[in-house]
Coordinates of C-alpha atoms and ligand atoms in Angstrom, one line a residue:
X1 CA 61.5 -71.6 32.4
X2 CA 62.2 -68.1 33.3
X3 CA 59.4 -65.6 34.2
X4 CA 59.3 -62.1 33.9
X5 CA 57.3 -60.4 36.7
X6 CA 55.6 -57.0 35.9
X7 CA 55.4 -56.4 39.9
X8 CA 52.6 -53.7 40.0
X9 CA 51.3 -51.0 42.2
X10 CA 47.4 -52.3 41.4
X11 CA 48.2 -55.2 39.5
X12 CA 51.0 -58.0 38.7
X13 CA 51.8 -59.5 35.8
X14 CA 54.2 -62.7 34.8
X15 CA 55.3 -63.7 31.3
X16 CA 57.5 -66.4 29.9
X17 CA 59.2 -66.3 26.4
X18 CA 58.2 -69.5 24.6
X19 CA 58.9 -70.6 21.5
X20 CA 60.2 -67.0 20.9
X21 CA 57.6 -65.5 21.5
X22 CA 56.2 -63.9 24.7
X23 CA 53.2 -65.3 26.4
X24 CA 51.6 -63.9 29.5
X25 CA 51.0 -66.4 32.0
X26 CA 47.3 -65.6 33.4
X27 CA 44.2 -68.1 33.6
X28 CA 41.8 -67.1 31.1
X29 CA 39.5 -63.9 31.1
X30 CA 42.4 -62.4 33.6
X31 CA 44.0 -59.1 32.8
X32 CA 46.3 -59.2 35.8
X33 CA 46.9 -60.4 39.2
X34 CA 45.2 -57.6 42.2
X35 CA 48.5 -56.7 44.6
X36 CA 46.4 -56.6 46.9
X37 CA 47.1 -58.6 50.6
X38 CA 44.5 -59.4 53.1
X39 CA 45.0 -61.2 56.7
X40 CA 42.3 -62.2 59.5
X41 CA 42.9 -64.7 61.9
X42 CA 40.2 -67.1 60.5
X43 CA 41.1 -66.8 56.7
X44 CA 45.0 -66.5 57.7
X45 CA 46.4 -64.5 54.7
X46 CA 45.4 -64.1 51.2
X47 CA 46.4 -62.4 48.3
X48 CA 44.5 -60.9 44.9
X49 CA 41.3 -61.8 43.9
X50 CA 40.5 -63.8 47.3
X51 CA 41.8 -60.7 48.9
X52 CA 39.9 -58.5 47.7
X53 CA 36.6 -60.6 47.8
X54 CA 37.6 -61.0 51.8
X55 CA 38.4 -57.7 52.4
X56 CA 34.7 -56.1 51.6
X57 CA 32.8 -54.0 54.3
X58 CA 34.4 -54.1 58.2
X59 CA 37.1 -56.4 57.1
X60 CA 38.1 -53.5 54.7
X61 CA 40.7 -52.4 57.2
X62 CA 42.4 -56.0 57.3
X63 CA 43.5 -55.3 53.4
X64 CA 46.3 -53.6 52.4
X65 CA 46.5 -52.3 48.5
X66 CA 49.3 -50.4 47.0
X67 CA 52.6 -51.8 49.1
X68 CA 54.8 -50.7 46.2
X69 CA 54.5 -47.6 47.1
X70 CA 55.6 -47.8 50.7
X71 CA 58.5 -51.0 50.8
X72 CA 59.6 -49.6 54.5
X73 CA 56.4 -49.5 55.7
X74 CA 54.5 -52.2 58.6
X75 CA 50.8 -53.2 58.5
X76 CA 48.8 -54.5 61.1
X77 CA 45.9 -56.6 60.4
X78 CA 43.8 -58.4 62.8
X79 CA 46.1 -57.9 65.3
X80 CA 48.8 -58.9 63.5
X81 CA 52.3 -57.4 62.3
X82 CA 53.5 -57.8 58.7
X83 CA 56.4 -55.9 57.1
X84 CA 55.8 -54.6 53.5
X85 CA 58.6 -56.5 53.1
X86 CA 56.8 -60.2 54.0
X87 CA 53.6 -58.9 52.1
X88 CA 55.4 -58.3 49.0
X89 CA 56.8 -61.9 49.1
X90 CA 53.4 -63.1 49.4
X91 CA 52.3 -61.3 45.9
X92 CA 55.6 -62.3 44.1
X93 CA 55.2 -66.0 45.5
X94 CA 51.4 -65.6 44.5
X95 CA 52.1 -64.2 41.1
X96 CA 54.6 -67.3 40.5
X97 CA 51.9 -70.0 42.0
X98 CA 49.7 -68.9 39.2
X99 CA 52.5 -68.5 36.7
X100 CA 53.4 -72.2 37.3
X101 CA 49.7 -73.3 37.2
X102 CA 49.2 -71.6 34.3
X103 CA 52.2 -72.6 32.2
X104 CA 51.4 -76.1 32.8
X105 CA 47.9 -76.0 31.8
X106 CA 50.0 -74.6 28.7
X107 CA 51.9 -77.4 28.4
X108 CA 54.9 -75.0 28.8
X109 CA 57.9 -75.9 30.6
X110 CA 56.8 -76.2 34.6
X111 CA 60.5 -75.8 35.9
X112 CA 61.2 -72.5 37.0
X113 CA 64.7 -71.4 36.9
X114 CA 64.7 -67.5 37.3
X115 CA 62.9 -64.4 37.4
X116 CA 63.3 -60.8 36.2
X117 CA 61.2 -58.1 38.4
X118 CA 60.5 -55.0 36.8
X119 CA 60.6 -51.8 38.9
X120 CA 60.5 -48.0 38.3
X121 CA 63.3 -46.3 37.1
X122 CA 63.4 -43.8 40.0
X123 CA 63.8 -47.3 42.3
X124 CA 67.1 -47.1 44.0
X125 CA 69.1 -49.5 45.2
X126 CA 67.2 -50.0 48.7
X127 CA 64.2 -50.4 47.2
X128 CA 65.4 -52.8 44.7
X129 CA 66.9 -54.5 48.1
X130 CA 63.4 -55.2 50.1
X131 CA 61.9 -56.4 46.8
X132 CA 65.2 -59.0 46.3
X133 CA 64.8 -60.0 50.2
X134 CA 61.1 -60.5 49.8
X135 CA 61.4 -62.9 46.6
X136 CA 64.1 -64.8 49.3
X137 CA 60.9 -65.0 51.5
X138 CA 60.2 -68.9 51.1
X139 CA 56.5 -69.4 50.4
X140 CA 54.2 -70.4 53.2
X141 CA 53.8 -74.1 52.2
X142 CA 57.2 -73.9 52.9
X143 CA 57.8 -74.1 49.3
X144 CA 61.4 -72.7 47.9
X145 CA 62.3 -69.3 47.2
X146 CA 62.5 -67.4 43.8
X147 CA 65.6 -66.5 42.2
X148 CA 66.1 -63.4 41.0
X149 CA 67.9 -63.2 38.4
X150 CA 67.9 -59.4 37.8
X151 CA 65.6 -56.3 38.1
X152 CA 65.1 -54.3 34.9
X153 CA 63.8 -50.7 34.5
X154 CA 59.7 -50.8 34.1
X155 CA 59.5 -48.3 31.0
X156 CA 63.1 -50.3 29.5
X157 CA 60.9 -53.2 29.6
X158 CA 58.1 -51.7 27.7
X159 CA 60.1 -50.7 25.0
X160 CA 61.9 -54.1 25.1
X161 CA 58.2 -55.3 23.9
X162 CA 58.0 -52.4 21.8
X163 CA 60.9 -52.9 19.9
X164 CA 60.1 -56.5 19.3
X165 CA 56.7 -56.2 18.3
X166 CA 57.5 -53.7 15.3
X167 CA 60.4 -54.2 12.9
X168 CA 60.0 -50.2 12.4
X169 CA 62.9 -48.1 12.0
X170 CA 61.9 -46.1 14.5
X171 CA 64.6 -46.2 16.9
X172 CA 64.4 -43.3 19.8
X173 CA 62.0 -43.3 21.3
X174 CA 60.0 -41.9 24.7
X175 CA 58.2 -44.1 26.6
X176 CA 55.4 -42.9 28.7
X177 CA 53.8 -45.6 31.5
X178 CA 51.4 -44.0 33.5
X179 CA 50.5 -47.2 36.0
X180 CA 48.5 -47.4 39.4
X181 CA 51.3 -45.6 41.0
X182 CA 54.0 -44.1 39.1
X183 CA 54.3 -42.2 35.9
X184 CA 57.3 -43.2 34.6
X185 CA 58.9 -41.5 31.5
X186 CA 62.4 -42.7 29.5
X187 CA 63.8 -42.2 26.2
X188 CA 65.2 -45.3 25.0
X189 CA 67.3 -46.2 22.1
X190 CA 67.5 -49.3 20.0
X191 CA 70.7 -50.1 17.8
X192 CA 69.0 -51.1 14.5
X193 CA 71.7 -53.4 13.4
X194 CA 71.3 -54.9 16.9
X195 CA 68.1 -54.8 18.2
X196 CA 69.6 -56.4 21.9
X197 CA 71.5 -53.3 22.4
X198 CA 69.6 -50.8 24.2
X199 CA 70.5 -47.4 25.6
X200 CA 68.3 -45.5 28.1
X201 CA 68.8 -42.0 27.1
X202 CA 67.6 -40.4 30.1
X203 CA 64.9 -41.2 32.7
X204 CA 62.4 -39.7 35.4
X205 CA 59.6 -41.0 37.5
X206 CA 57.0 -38.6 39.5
X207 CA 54.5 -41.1 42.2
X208 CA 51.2 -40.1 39.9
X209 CA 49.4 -42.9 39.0
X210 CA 46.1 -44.2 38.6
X211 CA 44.9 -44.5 42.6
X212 CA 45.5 -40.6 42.7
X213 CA 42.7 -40.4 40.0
X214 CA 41.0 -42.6 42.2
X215 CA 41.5 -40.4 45.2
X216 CA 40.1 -37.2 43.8
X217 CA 36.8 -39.3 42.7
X218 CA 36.4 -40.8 45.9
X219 CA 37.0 -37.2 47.3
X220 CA 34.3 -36.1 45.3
X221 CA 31.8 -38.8 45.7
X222 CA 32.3 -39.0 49.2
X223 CA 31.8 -35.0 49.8
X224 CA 28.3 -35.5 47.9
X225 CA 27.2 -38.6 49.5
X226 CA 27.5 -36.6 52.9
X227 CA 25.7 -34.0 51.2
X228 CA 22.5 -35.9 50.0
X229 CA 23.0 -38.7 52.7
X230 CA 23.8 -36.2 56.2
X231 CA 25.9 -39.0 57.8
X232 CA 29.4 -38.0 57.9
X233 CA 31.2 -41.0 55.9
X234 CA 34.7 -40.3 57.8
X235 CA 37.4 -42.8 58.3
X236 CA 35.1 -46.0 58.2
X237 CA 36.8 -48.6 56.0
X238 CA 33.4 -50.5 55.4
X239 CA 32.3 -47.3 53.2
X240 CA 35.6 -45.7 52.5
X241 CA 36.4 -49.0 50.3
X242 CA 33.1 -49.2 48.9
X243 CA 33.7 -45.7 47.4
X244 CA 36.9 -46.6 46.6
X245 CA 35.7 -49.5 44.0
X246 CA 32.6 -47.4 42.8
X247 CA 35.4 -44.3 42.1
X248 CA 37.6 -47.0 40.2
X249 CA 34.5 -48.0 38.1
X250 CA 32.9 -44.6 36.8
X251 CA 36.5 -43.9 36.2
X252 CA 36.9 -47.1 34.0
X253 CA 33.4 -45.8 32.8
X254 CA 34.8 -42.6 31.0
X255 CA 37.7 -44.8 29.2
X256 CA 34.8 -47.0 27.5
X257 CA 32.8 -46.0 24.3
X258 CA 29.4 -46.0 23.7
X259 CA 28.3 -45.9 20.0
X260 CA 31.5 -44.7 19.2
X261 CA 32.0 -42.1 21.6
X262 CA 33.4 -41.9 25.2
X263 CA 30.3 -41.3 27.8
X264 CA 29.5 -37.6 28.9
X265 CA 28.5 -38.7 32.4
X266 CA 28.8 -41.6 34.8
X267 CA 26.8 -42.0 37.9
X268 CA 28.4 -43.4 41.0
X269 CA 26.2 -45.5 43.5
X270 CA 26.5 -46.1 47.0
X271 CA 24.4 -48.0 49.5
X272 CA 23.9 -46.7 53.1
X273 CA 22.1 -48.1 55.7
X274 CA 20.3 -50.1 53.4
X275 CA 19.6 -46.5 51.3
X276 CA 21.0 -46.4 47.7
X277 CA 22.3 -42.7 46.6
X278 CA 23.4 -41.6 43.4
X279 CA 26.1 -39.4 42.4
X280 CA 25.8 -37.7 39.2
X281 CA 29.9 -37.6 37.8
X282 CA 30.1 -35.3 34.3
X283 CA 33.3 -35.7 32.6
X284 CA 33.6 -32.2 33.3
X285 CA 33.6 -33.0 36.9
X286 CA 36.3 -35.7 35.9
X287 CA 38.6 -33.8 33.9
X288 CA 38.4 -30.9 36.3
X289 CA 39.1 -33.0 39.5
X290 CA 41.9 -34.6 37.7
X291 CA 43.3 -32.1 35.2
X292 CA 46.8 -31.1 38.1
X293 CA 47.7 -34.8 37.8
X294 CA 47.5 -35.0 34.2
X295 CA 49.8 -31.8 33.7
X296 CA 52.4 -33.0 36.1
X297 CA 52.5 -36.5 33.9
X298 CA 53.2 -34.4 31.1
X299 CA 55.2 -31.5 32.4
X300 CA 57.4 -34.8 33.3
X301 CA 57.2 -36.0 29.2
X302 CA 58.4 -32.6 28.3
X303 CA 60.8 -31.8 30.6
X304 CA 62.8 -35.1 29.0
X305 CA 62.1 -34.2 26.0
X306 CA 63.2 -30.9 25.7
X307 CA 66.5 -32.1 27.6
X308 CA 67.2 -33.9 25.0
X309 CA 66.8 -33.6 21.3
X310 CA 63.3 -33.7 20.5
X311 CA 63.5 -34.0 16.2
X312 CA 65.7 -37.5 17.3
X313 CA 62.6 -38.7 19.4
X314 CA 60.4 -40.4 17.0
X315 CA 57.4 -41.9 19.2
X316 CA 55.8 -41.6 21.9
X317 CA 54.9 -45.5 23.3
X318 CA 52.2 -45.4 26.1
X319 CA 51.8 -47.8 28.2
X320 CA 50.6 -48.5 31.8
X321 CA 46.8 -49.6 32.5
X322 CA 46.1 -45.6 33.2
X323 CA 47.3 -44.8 29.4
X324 CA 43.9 -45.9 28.6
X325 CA 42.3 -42.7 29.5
X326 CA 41.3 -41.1 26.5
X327 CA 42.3 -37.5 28.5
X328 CA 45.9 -38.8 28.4
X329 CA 46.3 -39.6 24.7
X330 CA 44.5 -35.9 24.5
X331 CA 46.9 -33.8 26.5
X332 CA 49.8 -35.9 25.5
X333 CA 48.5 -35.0 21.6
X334 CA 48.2 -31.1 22.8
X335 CA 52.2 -30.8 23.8
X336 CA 53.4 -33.3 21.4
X337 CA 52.1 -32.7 18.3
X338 CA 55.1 -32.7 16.2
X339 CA 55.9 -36.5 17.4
X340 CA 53.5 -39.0 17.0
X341 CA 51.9 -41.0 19.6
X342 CA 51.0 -45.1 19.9
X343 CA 49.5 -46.3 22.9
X344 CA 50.8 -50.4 23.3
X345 CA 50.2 -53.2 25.2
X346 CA 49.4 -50.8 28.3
X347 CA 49.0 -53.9 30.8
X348 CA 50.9 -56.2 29.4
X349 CA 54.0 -54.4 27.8
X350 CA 56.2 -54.6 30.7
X351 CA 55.5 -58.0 31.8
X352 CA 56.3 -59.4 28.2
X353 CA 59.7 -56.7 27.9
X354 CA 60.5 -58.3 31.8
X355 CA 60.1 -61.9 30.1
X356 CA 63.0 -60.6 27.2
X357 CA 65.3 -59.7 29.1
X358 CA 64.9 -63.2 31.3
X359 CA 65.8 -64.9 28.6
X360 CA 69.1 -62.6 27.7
X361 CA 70.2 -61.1 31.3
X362 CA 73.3 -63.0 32.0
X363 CA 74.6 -62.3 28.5
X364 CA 76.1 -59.4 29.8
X365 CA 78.0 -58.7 26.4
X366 CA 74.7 -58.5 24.5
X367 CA 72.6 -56.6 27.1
X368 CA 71.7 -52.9 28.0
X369 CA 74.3 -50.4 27.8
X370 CA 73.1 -48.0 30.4
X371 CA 73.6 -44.7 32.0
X372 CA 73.2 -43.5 35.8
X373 CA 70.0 -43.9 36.9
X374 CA 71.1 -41.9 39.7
X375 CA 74.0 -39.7 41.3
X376 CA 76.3 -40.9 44.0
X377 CA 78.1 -39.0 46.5
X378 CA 80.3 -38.6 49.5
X379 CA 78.8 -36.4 52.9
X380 CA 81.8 -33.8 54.0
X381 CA 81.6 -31.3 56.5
X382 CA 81.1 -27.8 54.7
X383 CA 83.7 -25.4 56.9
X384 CA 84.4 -27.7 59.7
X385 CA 85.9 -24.8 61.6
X386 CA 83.0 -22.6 61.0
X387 CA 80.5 -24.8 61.8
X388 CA 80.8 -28.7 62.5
X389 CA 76.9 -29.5 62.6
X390 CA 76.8 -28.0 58.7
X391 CA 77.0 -31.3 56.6
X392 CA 77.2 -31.5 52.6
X393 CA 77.0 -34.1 49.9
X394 CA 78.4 -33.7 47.3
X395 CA 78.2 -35.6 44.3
X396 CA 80.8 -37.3 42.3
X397 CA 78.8 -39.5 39.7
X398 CA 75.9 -37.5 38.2
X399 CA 72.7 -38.9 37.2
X400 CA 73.0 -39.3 33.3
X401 CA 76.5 -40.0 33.4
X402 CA 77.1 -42.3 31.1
X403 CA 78.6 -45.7 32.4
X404 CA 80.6 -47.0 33.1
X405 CA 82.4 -44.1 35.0
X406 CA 84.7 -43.2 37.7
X407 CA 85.0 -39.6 39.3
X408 CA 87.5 -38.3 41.9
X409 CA 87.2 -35.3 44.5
X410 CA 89.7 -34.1 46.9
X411 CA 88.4 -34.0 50.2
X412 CA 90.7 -32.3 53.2
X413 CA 91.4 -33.9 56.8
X414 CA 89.6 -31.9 59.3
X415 CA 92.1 -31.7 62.6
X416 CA 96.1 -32.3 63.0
X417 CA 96.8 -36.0 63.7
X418 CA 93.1 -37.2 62.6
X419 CA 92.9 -40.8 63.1
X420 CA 90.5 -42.2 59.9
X421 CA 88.5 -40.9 57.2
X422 CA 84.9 -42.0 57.2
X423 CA 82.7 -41.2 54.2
X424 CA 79.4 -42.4 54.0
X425 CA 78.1 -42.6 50.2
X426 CA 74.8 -41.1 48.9
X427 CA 72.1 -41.8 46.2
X428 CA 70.2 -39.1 45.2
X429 CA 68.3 -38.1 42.5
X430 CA 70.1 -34.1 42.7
X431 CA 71.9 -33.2 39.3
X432 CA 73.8 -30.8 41.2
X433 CA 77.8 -30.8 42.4
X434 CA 76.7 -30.4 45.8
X435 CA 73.5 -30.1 48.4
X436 CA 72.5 -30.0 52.1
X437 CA 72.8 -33.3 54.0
X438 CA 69.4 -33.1 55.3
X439 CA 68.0 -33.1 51.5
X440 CA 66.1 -36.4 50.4
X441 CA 69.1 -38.6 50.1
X442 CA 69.5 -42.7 50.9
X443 CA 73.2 -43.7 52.3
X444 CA 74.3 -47.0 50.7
X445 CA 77.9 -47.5 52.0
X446 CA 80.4 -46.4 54.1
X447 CA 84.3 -46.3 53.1
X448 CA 86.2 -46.1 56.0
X449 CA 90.8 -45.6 55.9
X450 CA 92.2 -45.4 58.7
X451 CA 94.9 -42.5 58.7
X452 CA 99.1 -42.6 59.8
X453 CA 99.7 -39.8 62.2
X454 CA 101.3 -37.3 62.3
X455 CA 99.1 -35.9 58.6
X456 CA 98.8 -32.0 59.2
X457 CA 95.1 -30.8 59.2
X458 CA 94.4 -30.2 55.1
X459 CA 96.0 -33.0 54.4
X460 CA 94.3 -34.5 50.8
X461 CA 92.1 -37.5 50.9
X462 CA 91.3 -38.6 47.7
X463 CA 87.9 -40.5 47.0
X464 CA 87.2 -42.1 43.6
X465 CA 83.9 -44.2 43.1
X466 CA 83.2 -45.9 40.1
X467 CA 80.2 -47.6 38.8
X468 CA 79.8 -50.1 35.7
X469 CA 77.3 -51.4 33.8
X470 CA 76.5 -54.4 35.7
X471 CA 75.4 -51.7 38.8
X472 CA 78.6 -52.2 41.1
X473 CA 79.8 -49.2 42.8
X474 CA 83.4 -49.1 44.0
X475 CA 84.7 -45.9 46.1
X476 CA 88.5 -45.9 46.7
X477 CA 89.6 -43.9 49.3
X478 CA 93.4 -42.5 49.2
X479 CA 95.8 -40.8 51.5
X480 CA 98.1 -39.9 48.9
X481 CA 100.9 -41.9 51.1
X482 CA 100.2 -45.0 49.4
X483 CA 97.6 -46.4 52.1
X484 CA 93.9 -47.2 50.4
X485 CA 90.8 -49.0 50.9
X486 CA 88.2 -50.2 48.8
X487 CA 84.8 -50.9 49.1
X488 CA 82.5 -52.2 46.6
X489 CA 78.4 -53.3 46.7
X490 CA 76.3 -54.5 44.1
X491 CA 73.5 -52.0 43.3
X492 CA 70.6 -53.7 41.4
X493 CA 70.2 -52.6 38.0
Ligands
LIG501 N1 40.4 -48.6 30.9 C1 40.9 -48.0 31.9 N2 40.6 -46.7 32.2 C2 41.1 -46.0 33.2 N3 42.0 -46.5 34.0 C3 42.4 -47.8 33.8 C4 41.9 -48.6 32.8 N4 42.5 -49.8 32.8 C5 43.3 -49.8 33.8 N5 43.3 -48.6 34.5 C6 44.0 -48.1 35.6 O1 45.4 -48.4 35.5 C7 46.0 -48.7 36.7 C8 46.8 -50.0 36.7 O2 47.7 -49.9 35.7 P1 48.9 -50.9 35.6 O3 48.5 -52.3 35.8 O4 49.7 -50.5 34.4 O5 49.6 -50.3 36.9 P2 50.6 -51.0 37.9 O6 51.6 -51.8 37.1 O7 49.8 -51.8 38.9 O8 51.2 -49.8 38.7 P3 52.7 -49.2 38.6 O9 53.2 -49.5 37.3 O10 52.5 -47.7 38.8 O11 53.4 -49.8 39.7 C9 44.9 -48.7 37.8 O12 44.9 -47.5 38.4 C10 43.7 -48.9 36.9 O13 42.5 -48.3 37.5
LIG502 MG1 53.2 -51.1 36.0

């Protein structure tokens, strides 16, 4: 068996393809598996559901929620140190125990040979890297550790699903996943005479998701509870998470119908020191408090679309557990309303599209044709005679390039007699030829050719990186004398 795992900011998801068809693997009555990690010396560590029933009132601060968003980050709980890295291997190992337990219960094939994790398309390679390194993590009971068989693009997956669930001959379209964490956005394009050939057209992410709708409630409900209440709620976990959960549930509140129609007003309640208050929440209120979030989601939608062709763009597919907000579906009807909009699947899309491509990833021939999710470039001095503190990168491969592809600049030896050339390479998200060193860029290798002397200062070093389809990046670095050096590294796709 091969599992897909819909690795979520809030919650994760794992599905298997059986019998062709998809089938999420959760006990009954469960929409998705908490990522949520707890520790305290007594209950050692646990994960999801248990976590979160541990981590209620003072034990609040031994929980962690929301590690996605912060894979370089360390956590202490109860006096004790875990990496995001170890606590993601926790959920993934989690996710798989109840995969397993699940798919036997099934009667479904209880050997697991692979996974596929899904991630947001802004991940980079490092990211991709902790998550990899975490799956590696053996689980506690000292039980083996999961192979990864690839990483695929969250809002790919989704319209993996997508295009599998309809036999429409709808073939571009823009998918829109507004999850706990991310808003990712890609237009994706099925061949219709193959349907395994997929081409992501272009792709964006901004970190918007459904805990910053959460924030701004739990903003507002805590500024009124000081209000009514006079004890100043401040940094204490016990009531900071119990506001958290009441701000998650009125906001689950204005996504449910009543008679037909979505509720006008939701009241919050909060118990403290054995007092219960009660905050009044309009949808006013709501749509007011969260309005800035929803317009950057969709300034994100449009700025795609209107790079590209907008009459060839015949859907828009949302997905994500946040795409259930009827204000979403509104504003996206507002900016959109030439192109019609389907909401799918939100939770489980990704985990199904993840379970797909399980099935075909090392059918390379068959698989995702691809552009660069990112550009890559080389750091040069800018005038090294001017100024030898100024540092540049500049870029070579340009997100949206089309792969695979190999670009060449000519960079220029900086003193008589220099000894080597040493370029460190860059991943950015910049669409731009060239930018300050100290702008938001992650180094992933280092090409280093050692020079014959006696080369004049000016003399032409030629670097060439390439990057395929299967996400390896080679930079060759020349002399023009006939001395080179390669170096290559497998970026995860
Ligand atoms: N009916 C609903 N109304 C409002 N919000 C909802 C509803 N159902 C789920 N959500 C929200 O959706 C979010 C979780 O969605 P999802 O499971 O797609 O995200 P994720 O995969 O955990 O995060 P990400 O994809 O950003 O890493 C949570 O913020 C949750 O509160
Ligand atoms: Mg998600």
């Amino acid at each position: 068996m091969r599992l897909g795992i819909d690795f979520g900011t809030s919650f994760s998801l794992p599905a298997t393809s059986y019998l062709d068809t998809s089938v999420i693997l959760l006990p009954a009555g469960k929409y998705g598996i908490p990522s949520v990690f707890y520790y305290d010396d007594w209950e050692g560590v646990l994960i999801g559901e248990n976590a979160e029933k541990a981590g209620q009132g003072l034990a609040a601060e031994n929980l962690k929620r929301e590690i996605k968003l912060e894979l370089t980050s360390f956590f202490i709980a109860d006096g004790k140190e875990f990496s995001a890295k170890q606590i993601v291997g926790y959920i993934l190992q989690n996710v798989k125990e109840i995969a397993m337990a699940t798919a036997a219960s099934k009667l479904i094939d209880d050997s697991l040979e692979g996974v596929v994790i899904s991630v947001p398309a802004a991940f980079g390679h490092n990211e991709k890297q902790i998550i990899l390194e975490a799956a590696k993590i053996p689980a506690s009971k000292g039980g083996p550790e999961l192979n990864v068989l690839g990483f695929i693009k969250e809002p790919v997956a989704a319209a993996l699903a997508y295009f599998q669930a309809s036999l429409a001959d709808k073939t571009r379209i823009l998918v829109y996943d507004l999850g706990g964490g991310t808003c990712d956005v890609a237009i994706v394009e099925a061949n219709s005479l193959f349907l395994e050939k997929y081409t992501v057209i272009d792709s964006d992410m901004v970190r918007i998701g459904g805990k910053d709708w959460d924030t701004k409630i739990e903003e507002y409900i805590t500024l009124e509870l000081e209000k009514q209440s006079g004890i100043i709620i401040g940094e204490n976990p016990g009531y900071k998470e119990k506001i958290k959960r009441e701000a998650i549930s009125v906001k689950h509140a204005f996504s449910e119908k009543i008679g037909g129609t979505y509720r006008e007003k939701v009241r919050a309640r909060i118990e403290v020191n054995g007092r219960i208050y009660t905050i009044p929440v309009t949808k006013l209120i709501f749509h007011e408090l969260t309005r800035d979030l929803l317009n950057q989601t969709i300034q994100l939608a449009e700025l795609l679309v209107n790079r590209n062709n907008e009459n060839e763009i015949s859907e828009i597919v949302c997905v994500g557990g946040s795409s259930n907000m009827p204000q979403v579906q509104e504003g996206l009807r507002n900016s959109f309303s030439e192109i019609s909009i389907r909401i799918f699947e939100p939770e489980k899309a990704i985990a199904i599209g993840a379970s797909i491509y399980a099935q075909y990833c090392d059918n390379k021939e068959v698989f995702l044709s691809d552009i660069a999710a990112f550009s890559y470039g080389a750091e040069c001095f800018r005038n090294y005679d001017d100024d030898p503190d100024d540092k540049i990168i500049v870029n070579l491969i340009q997100k949206g390039d089309r792969l695979p592809v190999t670009k060449m600049h000519r960079f220029k030896t900086i003193i008589d007699n220099q000894e080597r050339v040493s370029f460190d390479i860059y991943e950015s998200s910049k669409m731009v030829s060239e930018y300050d060193s100290e702008a938001d860029a992650v180094p992933i290798m280092n090409v280093i050719l050692e020079l014959i002397v006696n080369m004049p200062k000016g003399t032409s070093i030629t670097l060439y990186i390439t990057l395929n389809t299967d996400g390896i990046i080679e930079a060759v670095a020349d002399d023009e004398r006939g001395h080179t050096v390669r170096v290559q590294k497998q970026l995860y796709f």
